[in-house]
Coordinates of C-alpha atoms and ligand atoms in Angstrom, one line a residue:
Chain A
X7 CA 0.0 0.0 0.0
X8 CA 2.9 2.4 0.7
X9 CA 5.2 1.6 -2.2
X10 CA 5.2 5.3 -3.2
X11 CA 6.7 6.2 0.1
X12 CA 9.9 4.2 -0.5
X13 CA 11.9 7.4 -1.2
X14 CA 10.8 8.7 2.2
X15 CA 11.0 5.6 4.3
X16 CA 14.1 4.0 2.7
X17 CA 15.3 0.7 4.2
X18 CA 18.3 2.5 5.8
X19 CA 15.9 5.0 7.4
X20 CA 13.6 2.3 8.7
X21 CA 16.5 0.4 10.1
X22 CA 18.0 3.4 11.9
X23 CA 14.6 4.4 13.3
X24 CA 13.9 1.0 14.6
X25 CA 17.4 0.5 16.0
X26 CA 18.8 4.0 16.5
X27 CA 22.6 4.0 16.9
X28 CA 24.4 6.1 19.5
X29 CA 21.1 6.4 21.4
X30 CA 22.3 7.2 24.9
X31 CA 23.1 10.0 27.2
X32 CA 26.7 11.0 27.5
X33 CA 28.0 12.0 30.9
X34 CA 30.3 13.8 31.0
X35 CA 30.4 15.3 27.6
X36 CA 32.2 18.3 26.1
X37 CA 29.0 19.9 24.9
X38 CA 25.4 19.2 24.2
X39 CA 22.4 21.0 22.8
X40 CA 18.6 20.6 22.7
X41 CA 16.7 20.6 19.5
X42 CA 13.0 21.1 19.4
X43 CA 10.4 21.0 16.7
X44 CA 7.6 23.4 17.8
X45 CA 5.3 21.9 15.1
X46 CA 5.1 18.5 16.8
X47 CA 6.7 19.0 20.2
X48 CA 9.4 16.6 19.4
X49 CA 12.7 17.1 21.1
X50 CA 16.1 15.6 21.2
X51 CA 19.3 16.2 23.0
X52 CA 22.6 15.7 21.3
X53 CA 25.9 15.2 23.0
X54 CA 29.5 15.5 21.8
X55 CA 32.8 14.4 23.2
X56 CA 35.5 16.6 21.5
X57 CA 39.2 16.1 21.1
X58 CA 40.3 19.6 20.2
X59 CA 38.5 20.3 17.0
X60 CA 37.6 16.7 16.3
X61 CA 34.5 14.8 17.4
X62 CA 35.6 11.8 19.3
X63 CA 32.1 10.6 20.1
X64 CA 28.5 11.7 19.5
X65 CA 25.2 10.5 20.9
X66 CA 21.6 11.6 21.3
X67 CA 18.4 10.9 23.3
X68 CA 14.9 12.1 22.8
X69 CA 11.6 11.4 21.2
X70 CA 10.7 11.9 17.6
X71 CA 9.3 10.4 14.5
X72 CA 11.0 7.8 12.3
X73 CA 12.6 10.5 10.1
X74 CA 14.0 12.6 13.0
X75 CA 15.3 9.5 14.9
X76 CA 17.0 8.0 11.8
X77 CA 18.5 11.4 10.9
X78 CA 20.0 11.8 14.4
X79 CA 21.2 8.2 14.3
X80 CA 22.9 8.6 10.9
X81 CA 24.3 12.0 11.8
X82 CA 25.9 10.9 15.1
X83 CA 27.5 8.0 13.2
X84 CA 28.8 10.4 10.5
X85 CA 30.1 13.0 13.0
X86 CA 32.5 10.6 14.8
X87 CA 36.1 11.4 13.8
X88 CA 35.1 14.5 11.8
X89 CA 36.4 18.0 12.4
X90 CA 34.3 21.0 13.0
X91 CA 35.1 22.1 9.4
X92 CA 34.1 18.7 7.9
X93 CA 30.8 19.0 9.7
X94 CA 30.1 22.5 8.6
X95 CA 30.7 21.6 5.0
X96 CA 28.5 18.6 5.3
X97 CA 25.7 20.6 7.0
X98 CA 25.6 23.0 4.0
X99 CA 25.3 20.1 1.6
X100 CA 22.8 18.1 3.6
X101 CA 20.7 21.2 4.3
X102 CA 20.5 21.9 0.6
X103 CA 19.7 18.3 -0.2
X104 CA 17.0 17.9 2.4
X105 CA 15.3 21.1 1.2
X106 CA 15.7 20.8 -2.6
X107 CA 16.8 17.2 -3.4
X108 CA 20.0 18.5 -5.0
X109 CA 23.0 16.5 -4.0
X110 CA 26.3 18.5 -4.0
X111 CA 29.4 16.4 -3.6
X112 CA 29.6 13.1 -1.7
X113 CA 27.2 12.9 1.2
X114 CA 27.7 9.2 1.8
X115 CA 25.0 7.4 3.6
X116 CA 23.1 10.6 4.3
X117 CA 22.0 10.5 0.7
X118 CA 19.0 8.5 2.0
X119 CA 17.4 11.8 2.9
X120 CA 17.5 13.1 -0.7
X121 CA 13.8 12.3 -1.2
X122 CA 12.5 14.2 1.8
X123 CA 12.0 17.5 -0.1
X124 CA 9.0 16.0 -1.7
X125 CA 7.3 15.9 1.7
X126 CA 7.5 19.5 2.9
X127 CA 5.8 18.7 6.2
X128 CA 8.7 16.3 7.0
X129 CA 11.7 18.5 6.1
X130 CA 11.9 19.8 9.6
X131 CA 12.0 16.3 11.0
X132 CA 15.2 15.5 9.1
X133 CA 16.9 18.8 9.9
X134 CA 16.2 19.0 13.6
X135 CA 19.2 16.9 14.7
X136 CA 21.5 18.9 12.4
X137 CA 20.5 22.2 14.1
X138 CA 21.2 20.6 17.4
X139 CA 24.6 19.4 16.2
X140 CA 25.6 22.9 14.9
X141 CA 24.4 24.4 18.2
X142 CA 26.4 22.0 20.2
X143 CA 29.5 22.7 18.2
X144 CA 29.1 26.4 18.9
X145 CA 29.3 25.3 22.5
X146 CA 25.8 26.7 23.3
X147 CA 23.8 24.7 25.8
X148 CA 20.9 26.7 24.5
X149 CA 17.9 25.2 22.8
X150 CA 17.4 25.5 19.0
X151 CA 14.2 25.1 17.2
X152 CA 13.3 24.4 13.6
X153 CA 11.1 27.5 13.5
X154 CA 13.3 29.3 11.0
X155 CA 12.9 26.5 8.5
X156 CA 10.3 27.4 6.0
X157 CA 7.9 24.7 5.1
Chain B
X183 CA -34.8 15.9 0.1
X184 CA -33.5 15.6 3.6
X185 CA -35.7 16.7 6.5
X186 CA -34.4 17.6 10.0
X187 CA -35.6 14.2 11.2
X188 CA -34.2 11.9 8.6
X189 CA -31.2 13.5 6.9
X190 CA -30.1 11.7 3.8
X191 CA -26.4 11.6 4.6
X192 CA -25.2 10.5 1.2
X193 CA -27.1 13.3 -0.6
X194 CA -25.5 15.8 1.8
X195 CA -22.1 14.6 0.8
X196 CA -22.9 15.7 -2.7
X197 CA -23.0 19.3 -1.4
X198 CA -19.3 19.3 -0.8
X199 CA -17.3 19.5 -4.1
X200 CA -14.0 19.1 -2.4
X201 CA -14.8 15.6 -1.0
X202 CA -15.0 14.2 -4.5
X203 CA -11.3 14.0 -5.4
X204 CA -8.4 11.5 -5.3
X205 CA -5.4 12.2 -3.1
X206 CA -2.3 10.2 -4.0
X207 CA -4.4 8.2 -6.4
X208 CA -7.0 7.2 -3.7
X209 CA -10.4 8.6 -2.9
X210 CA -10.0 11.3 -0.3
X211 CA -11.2 10.5 3.3
X212 CA -11.2 13.8 5.1
X213 CA -10.9 13.1 8.8
X214 CA -9.4 16.5 9.9
X215 CA -12.7 18.2 10.7
X216 CA -11.7 19.3 14.2
X217 CA -9.0 21.4 12.5
X218 CA -11.4 22.9 9.9
X219 CA -14.5 21.6 8.3
X220 CA -15.2 21.6 4.5
X221 CA -17.6 24.0 3.0
X222 CA -20.9 23.2 1.2
X223 CA -21.7 24.7 -2.2
X224 CA -24.3 27.0 -0.6
X225 CA -21.6 28.7 1.5
X226 CA -19.2 29.0 -1.4
X227 CA -22.0 30.5 -3.5
X228 CA -23.0 33.0 -0.9
X229 CA -19.5 34.4 -1.0
X230 CA -19.4 34.5 -4.8
X231 CA -22.8 36.2 -4.8
X232 CA -21.8 38.8 -2.2
X233 CA -18.7 39.8 -4.2
X234 CA -20.4 39.7 -7.6
X235 CA -23.5 41.7 -6.5
X236 CA -23.3 43.4 -3.1
X237 CA -19.7 44.1 -2.1
X238 CA -19.4 47.5 -0.4
X239 CA -18.3 48.8 3.0
X240 CA -20.8 48.5 5.9
X241 CA -22.4 51.1 8.2
X242 CA -20.9 54.0 6.2
X243 CA -22.5 54.4 2.9
X244 CA -25.9 55.7 2.0
X245 CA -25.8 54.1 -1.4
X246 CA -27.6 50.9 -2.4
X247 CA -24.7 48.6 -2.3
X248 CA -23.6 49.7 1.1
X249 CA -27.2 49.2 2.3
X250 CA -27.2 45.7 1.0
X251 CA -23.8 44.9 2.5
X252 CA -24.9 46.3 5.8
X253 CA -28.2 44.4 5.7
X254 CA -26.4 41.2 5.0
X255 CA -23.8 41.8 7.7
X256 CA -26.4 42.6 10.4
X257 CA -28.7 39.8 9.2
X258 CA -25.8 37.4 9.9
X259 CA -25.7 38.8 13.5
X260 CA -29.4 38.1 14.0
X261 CA -28.9 34.6 12.5
X262 CA -26.0 33.9 14.8
X263 CA -28.0 35.0 17.9
X264 CA -30.6 32.4 16.9
X265 CA -28.0 29.7 16.3
X266 CA -26.9 29.8 19.9
X267 CA -30.2 31.1 21.4
X268 CA -28.7 34.5 22.5
X269 CA -31.2 36.8 24.1
X270 CA -30.3 39.6 21.6
X271 CA -28.3 40.1 18.4
X272 CA -26.5 42.9 20.3
X273 CA -24.8 40.2 22.3
X274 CA -23.0 38.9 19.1
X275 CA -19.5 40.3 18.4
X276 CA -17.9 39.2 15.2
X277 CA -14.2 38.3 15.5
X278 CA -11.6 36.4 13.5
X279 CA -12.3 33.2 15.4
X280 CA -12.3 31.5 18.8
X281 CA -8.8 32.7 19.5
X282 CA -9.6 36.3 18.9
X283 CA -12.8 36.1 20.9
X284 CA -11.0 34.8 23.9
X285 CA -8.2 37.4 23.6
X286 CA -10.9 40.1 23.4
X287 CA -12.3 39.0 26.7
X288 CA -8.9 38.7 28.3
X289 CA -7.9 42.1 27.2
X290 CA -11.1 44.0 28.0
X291 CA -13.0 42.2 30.7
X292 CA -9.8 40.7 32.1
X293 CA -7.8 43.9 32.3
X294 CA -10.7 45.6 34.0
X295 CA -11.5 43.0 36.6
X296 CA -8.4 41.1 37.5
X297 CA -5.7 42.1 40.1
X298 CA -2.9 40.5 42.1
X299 CA -4.0 37.5 44.1
X300 CA -7.0 36.7 41.9
X301 CA -7.4 33.3 40.3
X302 CA -8.3 32.3 36.8
X303 CA -9.6 28.8 36.9
X304 CA -9.1 26.7 33.7
X305 CA -9.1 23.0 33.0
X306 CA -6.2 20.8 32.0
X307 CA -8.0 20.0 28.7
X308 CA -7.7 23.5 27.3
X309 CA -6.5 24.4 23.8
X310 CA -3.7 26.9 23.7
X311 CA -6.1 29.6 22.7
X312 CA -8.0 29.2 26.0
X313 CA -4.7 29.1 27.9
X314 CA -2.1 31.5 26.5
X315 CA -4.3 34.6 26.6
X316 CA -5.0 33.9 30.3
X317 CA -1.3 33.3 31.0
X318 CA -0.6 36.7 29.4
X319 CA -3.3 38.3 31.4
X320 CA -2.0 36.7 34.6
X321 CA 1.4 38.1 33.9
X322 CA 0.0 41.6 33.4
X323 CA -2.2 41.6 36.4
X324 CA -0.5 39.4 38.9
X325 CA -3.4 36.9 38.9
X326 CA -2.8 33.1 39.1
X327 CA -3.9 30.2 37.0
X328 CA -5.4 27.1 38.6
X329 CA -6.5 24.0 36.7
X330 CA -9.3 21.5 37.1
X331 CA -7.3 18.2 36.7
X332 CA -8.0 15.5 34.1
X333 CA -7.9 11.8 35.2
X334 CA -5.5 10.4 32.5
X335 CA -5.9 8.9 29.1
X336 CA -9.7 9.0 29.3
X337 CA -9.5 12.8 29.3
X338 CA -12.3 13.2 31.9
X339 CA -12.2 16.2 34.3
X340 CA -12.2 15.4 38.0
X341 CA -15.2 17.5 38.8
X342 CA -15.4 16.2 42.4
X343 CA -12.7 18.8 43.0
X344 CA -14.5 21.7 41.4
X345 CA -16.3 22.8 44.6
X346 CA -13.0 23.1 46.4
X347 CA -11.3 24.8 43.5
X348 CA -14.0 27.6 43.2
X349 CA -12.4 29.6 46.0
X350 CA -13.4 33.3 46.7
X351 CA -10.2 34.3 44.8
X352 CA -11.6 32.8 41.5
X353 CA -12.8 35.7 39.3
X354 CA -13.1 33.7 36.0
X355 CA -13.7 30.1 35.1
X356 CA -12.9 29.3 31.4
X357 CA -13.5 25.8 30.1
X358 CA -13.6 24.0 26.8
X359 CA -17.0 22.5 25.9
X360 CA -15.6 19.7 23.7
X361 CA -11.9 18.8 23.9
X362 CA -10.3 18.9 20.5
X363 CA -7.7 16.3 21.4
X364 CA -9.6 13.9 23.6
X365 CA -13.2 14.2 22.4
X366 CA -14.4 14.7 26.0
X367 CA -17.8 16.5 26.3
X368 CA -17.7 18.6 29.5
X369 CA -21.0 19.2 31.4
X370 CA -20.6 22.9 31.0
X371 CA -24.1 23.8 32.2
X372 CA -23.4 22.2 35.6
X373 CA -19.9 23.6 35.7
X374 CA -21.1 27.1 35.0
X375 CA -24.0 26.8 37.5
X376 CA -21.5 26.0 40.3
X377 CA -19.4 29.1 39.3
X378 CA -22.4 31.3 39.0
X379 CA -23.7 30.5 42.5
X380 CA -20.5 32.1 43.7
X381 CA -20.7 35.1 41.4
X382 CA -17.8 33.9 39.2
X383 CA -17.8 34.9 35.5
X384 CA -17.6 32.0 33.0
X385 CA -16.4 31.5 29.5
X386 CA -17.0 28.5 27.3
X387 CA -14.8 27.6 24.4
X388 CA -17.3 26.3 21.9
X389 CA -14.9 25.8 19.0
X390 CA -15.6 22.1 18.8
X391 CA -19.2 22.1 19.9
X392 CA -21.1 24.9 18.1
X393 CA -21.4 23.1 14.8
X394 CA -21.8 19.7 16.2
X395 CA -24.6 19.8 18.7
X396 CA -27.5 22.2 19.6
X397 CA -26.1 25.1 21.6
X398 CA -28.2 27.3 23.9
X399 CA -26.0 29.8 25.7
X400 CA -28.8 30.7 28.1
X401 CA -29.3 27.1 29.1
X402 CA -25.6 26.7 29.5
X403 CA -25.7 29.7 31.8
X404 CA -22.2 31.0 30.9
X405 CA -21.3 34.7 30.5
X406 CA -19.1 34.3 27.3
X407 CA -19.2 31.7 24.5
X408 CA -16.6 31.7 21.7
X409 CA -16.5 29.8 18.4
X410 CA -15.1 29.8 14.9
X411 CA -16.9 29.9 11.6
X412 CA -14.4 27.7 9.7
X413 CA -15.1 24.7 11.9
X414 CA -18.9 24.8 11.3
X415 CA -18.9 24.9 7.4
X416 CA -18.3 28.6 7.3
X417 CA -15.3 30.6 5.9
X418 CA -12.0 31.1 7.7
X419 CA -11.5 34.5 9.2
X420 CA -14.8 34.8 10.9
X421 CA -15.6 33.9 14.5
X422 CA -18.0 34.8 17.2
X423 CA -17.9 36.1 20.8
X424 CA -21.2 36.0 22.6
X425 CA -21.4 37.8 25.9
X426 CA -24.3 38.7 28.2
X427 CA -25.5 42.3 27.6
X428 CA -24.9 43.4 31.2
X429 CA -21.3 42.0 31.0
X430 CA -20.6 43.5 27.6
X431 CA -21.9 46.9 28.5
X432 CA -19.5 47.1 31.5
X433 CA -16.5 46.2 29.3
X434 CA -14.1 48.8 28.0
X435 CA -13.3 48.6 24.2
X436 CA -10.2 46.7 22.9
X437 CA -9.1 48.0 19.6
X438 CA -9.8 51.6 18.7
X439 CA -10.7 53.0 15.3
X440 CA -13.6 53.5 13.0
X441 CA -17.0 51.8 13.4
X442 CA -16.7 51.6 17.2
X443 CA -17.2 55.3 18.0
X444 CA -20.1 57.7 18.6
X445 CA -18.0 60.8 18.3
X446 CA -14.4 61.6 18.3
X447 CA -12.5 64.7 19.3
X448 CA -8.8 65.2 19.3
X449 CA -8.6 64.3 23.0
X450 CA -11.7 62.4 23.8
X451 CA -13.9 59.7 22.2
X452 CA -17.3 58.4 23.0
X453 CA -17.8 54.8 22.2
X454 CA -20.7 52.9 20.8
X455 CA -22.6 50.3 22.7
X456 CA -21.9 46.6 22.3
X457 CA -21.4 44.9 19.9
X458 CA -20.1 47.8 17.7
X459 CA -17.8 49.0 20.4
X460 CA -15.8 45.8 20.0
X461 CA -15.7 45.9 16.2
X462 CA -13.1 48.5 15.2
X463 CA -12.4 49.2 11.6
X464 CA -13.8 47.6 8.4
X465 CA -14.8 44.1 9.5
X466 CA -14.7 40.9 7.5
X467 CA -18.0 41.3 5.7
X468 CA -18.2 38.3 3.4
X469 CA -17.3 36.2 6.5
X470 CA -20.6 36.7 8.4
X471 CA -22.5 36.3 5.1
X472 CA -20.8 32.9 4.5
X473 CA -21.4 32.0 8.2
X474 CA -25.1 32.8 7.8
X475 CA -25.3 30.4 4.9
X476 CA -23.4 27.8 7.0
X477 CA -25.8 28.1 9.9
X478 CA -28.8 27.8 7.6
X479 CA -27.2 24.7 6.1
X480 CA -26.5 23.0 9.5
X481 CA -29.9 23.8 10.9
X482 CA -31.6 22.4 7.9
X483 CA -29.9 19.1 8.7
X484 CA -30.5 19.6 12.4
X485 CA -27.6 19.7 14.9
X486 CA -29.2 17.0 17.0
X487 CA -29.0 14.7 13.9
X488 CA -25.4 15.8 13.3
X489 CA -24.5 15.0 16.9
X490 CA -26.0 11.5 16.6
X491 CA -24.1 10.9 13.4
X492 CA -20.8 12.2 15.0
X493 CA -21.3 9.9 18.0
X494 CA -22.1 6.9 15.9
X495 CA -18.9 7.3 13.8
X496 CA -16.8 8.0 16.9
X497 CA -18.1 5.0 18.8
X498 CA -17.7 2.8 15.7
X499 CA -14.1 4.0 15.1
X500 CA -13.3 3.6 18.8
X501 CA -14.5 0.0 18.9
X502 CA -12.8 -1.0 15.6
X503 CA -9.5 0.6 16.7
X504 CA -9.7 -0.7 20.3
X505 CA -9.8 -4.2 18.8
X506 CA -6.3 -3.8 17.4
X507 CA -3.1 -4.8 19.2
X508 CA -0.5 -2.3 20.0
X509 CA -2.7 0.8 20.1
X510 CA -3.3 3.3 22.8
X511 CA -6.6 5.2 22.6
X512 CA -7.4 8.5 24.3
X513 CA -10.6 10.0 25.4
X514 CA -13.7 8.7 27.2
X515 CA -14.9 5.2 26.4
X516 CA -18.5 6.4 26.2
X517 CA -20.3 9.6 25.3
X518 CA -17.4 10.9 23.2
X519 CA -17.6 13.6 20.6
X520 CA -16.9 12.9 17.0
X521 CA -13.2 12.2 17.1
X522 CA -10.7 9.5 18.1
X523 CA -7.1 10.2 19.2
X524 CA -4.6 7.3 19.3
X525 CA -1.0 6.2 19.3
X526 CA 0.5 3.1 17.8
X527 CA 3.2 1.3 19.8
X528 CA 6.6 2.3 18.4
X529 CA 5.2 4.4 15.6
X530 CA 5.3 8.1 15.9
X531 CA 2.1 10.0 15.2
X532 CA 3.7 11.9 12.3
X533 CA 4.7 8.7 10.6
X534 CA 1.1 7.5 11.0
X535 CA -0.2 10.7 9.4
X536 CA 2.3 10.6 6.5
X537 CA 1.4 7.0 5.7
X538 CA -2.3 7.5 6.1
X539 CA -2.1 10.5 3.7
X540 CA -0.5 8.2 1.2
X541 CA -3.6 6.1 1.4
X542 CA -5.8 9.1 0.9
X543 CA -6.8 9.4 4.6
X544 CA -6.3 12.9 6.0
X545 CA -5.5 12.8 9.7
X546 CA -3.9 15.2 12.1
X547 CA -0.8 14.3 14.1
X548 CA 0.8 16.4 16.8
X549 CA -0.1 18.0 20.1
X550 CA -3.3 19.5 18.7
X551 CA -2.5 22.8 20.5
X552 CA -2.9 21.0 23.9
X553 CA 0.8 20.6 24.8
X554 CA 0.4 20.8 28.6
X555 CA -2.2 18.0 28.3
X556 CA 0.1 15.9 26.2
X557 CA 2.9 16.3 28.7
X558 CA 0.6 15.3 31.5
X559 CA -0.3 12.1 29.6
X560 CA 3.4 11.5 29.0
X561 CA 3.2 11.8 25.2
X562 CA 4.4 14.4 22.7
X563 CA 1.7 13.9 20.2
X564 CA -1.2 11.7 19.0
X565 CA -2.8 10.9 15.7
X566 CA -6.4 12.1 15.5
X567 CA -9.3 11.2 13.2
X568 CA -12.1 13.8 13.6
X569 CA -15.5 13.4 11.9
X570 CA -18.4 15.4 10.5
X571 CA -21.8 14.6 9.1
X572 CA -20.5 13.9 5.6
X573 CA -18.2 11.1 6.8
X574 CA -19.3 7.5 6.6
X575 CA -18.8 4.2 8.3
X576 CA -17.2 2.9 5.1
X577 CA -14.5 5.7 5.5
X578 CA -13.9 4.6 9.1
X579 CA -13.4 1.0 7.7
X580 CA -10.7 2.5 5.4
X581 CA -9.0 4.2 8.3
X582 CA -8.9 0.9 10.3
X583 CA -7.5 -1.0 7.3
X584 CA -4.9 1.7 6.8
X585 CA -3.9 1.6 10.5
X586 CA -3.4 -2.2 10.2
X587 CA -1.2 -1.6 7.1
X588 CA 0.9 1.0 9.0
X589 CA 1.5 -1.4 11.8
X590 CA 2.6 -4.0 9.3
X591 CA 4.9 -1.5 7.5
X592 CA 6.8 -0.7 10.7
X593 CA 6.8 -4.3 12.0
X594 CA 8.0 -5.8 8.7
Ligands
LIG188 C1 -11.1 23.6 21.5 C2 -10.6 24.6 20.6 N1 -10.4 25.9 21.0 C3 -10.0 26.9 20.3 C4 -9.6 26.6 19.0 C5 -9.0 27.8 18.2 O1 -9.8 28.1 17.1 P1 -9.3 29.1 16.0 O2 -8.0 28.7 15.6 O3 -10.3 29.0 14.9 O4 -9.3 30.5 16.6 C6 -9.7 25.3 18.5 C7 -9.3 25.0 17.1 O5 -8.2 24.8 16.7 C8 -10.2 24.3 19.3 O6 -10.2 23.1 18.8

């Protein structure tokens, strides 16, 4: 019945939402940030363990839909071992891809989110954890929301 | 032809052009009526007719078109008074919707009557629009908010506590008539009676009730009643605040401008009486005209019939869904209004709504603007199917089949 949704709920996404990786609190951690989607009330907390400019470990906890959980799971996997600059570059590519479907450069496994732009109501779900990651990298313990993302 | 006693539901469905379409290749099942209802052809035509023949500003002109627009606008006020059995059309204030109606009361009545130490009594079921304006008022005046608690997933208020909660500090008791997220029908007449005995002013949020069951504000015994046109087959942008004449006459105006004045000097203005005192500027004119057509349409069916149909669908949907494994249902088991809120184990409400949409079934997923209630129940969101008279049992069957498929999709 839901074949047409295969570009939204790809196998990788379903797998990561059913068995999210790095789904745990991290204490102590170098920095963390809260992300909240005011549309649905979903929230997640993202934790980073930094070694200088490099992410040694990343994890998250929280509640959310399949898309937002899978996004946080894949993103924390991706972030490990990356530098701040790597992550900023990837954020720019992934943000563009999630919103428009255009893939710039190699986004690796994160390419599974290339079909989300066709579901405008779900774009924020995929982007939430990225905003939390960028906020954590800025060292801010403050909360970010997806409010600035236009539907 | 349908009569008030035996409406022909399938004929009525023909009055709604929008329902006859495919969404994602499947026939549309519109189950998001608590968010907004669809509009029958008669309402759409009334808007077209107004703009093609009568459009003009109200209360100002002397020419023919202005007379017609004014007559249509004021006839809608009279019709609205009849719709909720108000004592007089002067008790009907046109607003943008329930939200603006409640904000009007908070900003005028509230600012005049509340002070530090006073209590505004609400219920834990409230929609944000009957909660945030009171929080803002409390902040401005130093008043406190107190809540009548709900009992849990059933969404029933613990009214055994009401007597104790109606303390001498309580100045206002504001309550939802029908909960948009649980489907609870509150016994507002009894609740208002208890408040009234103690001289407490009452407001009923009728957003979910006005178009679904017969409403008689005098029988309810409240002081204010608020509802929205768009949820009762009318256009968006028009809503109603009803207030008792004595209460309205003692209220200062809210927004200032044209239409609400008797005379203006550079330093002093004399205001009109209610309702015009509260309707500053050029109002939404086509809105009341469309609302008038909607009220005529609903009362030709009979709201007691609509209510029976709503309850039948809700009971049927509740029973069918309750028979599934891995589902959590919200709201009362009996006597519920025409909606069912639910959660599937391990499937987020937004995923349920996205998948259901793919199958042509329009649901709502989220906190339904009742975030404090969701927190209290320990959930972020629910999926909700909400019904109106043009929905059918066959559509409920489609919902249930789709829910089963969604469970399979996430299990598989
Ligand atoms: C119970 C309740 N109160 C208030 C509102 C607000 O209505 P509106 O958005 O039309 O002002 C709604 C609708 O969303 C509602 O369901």
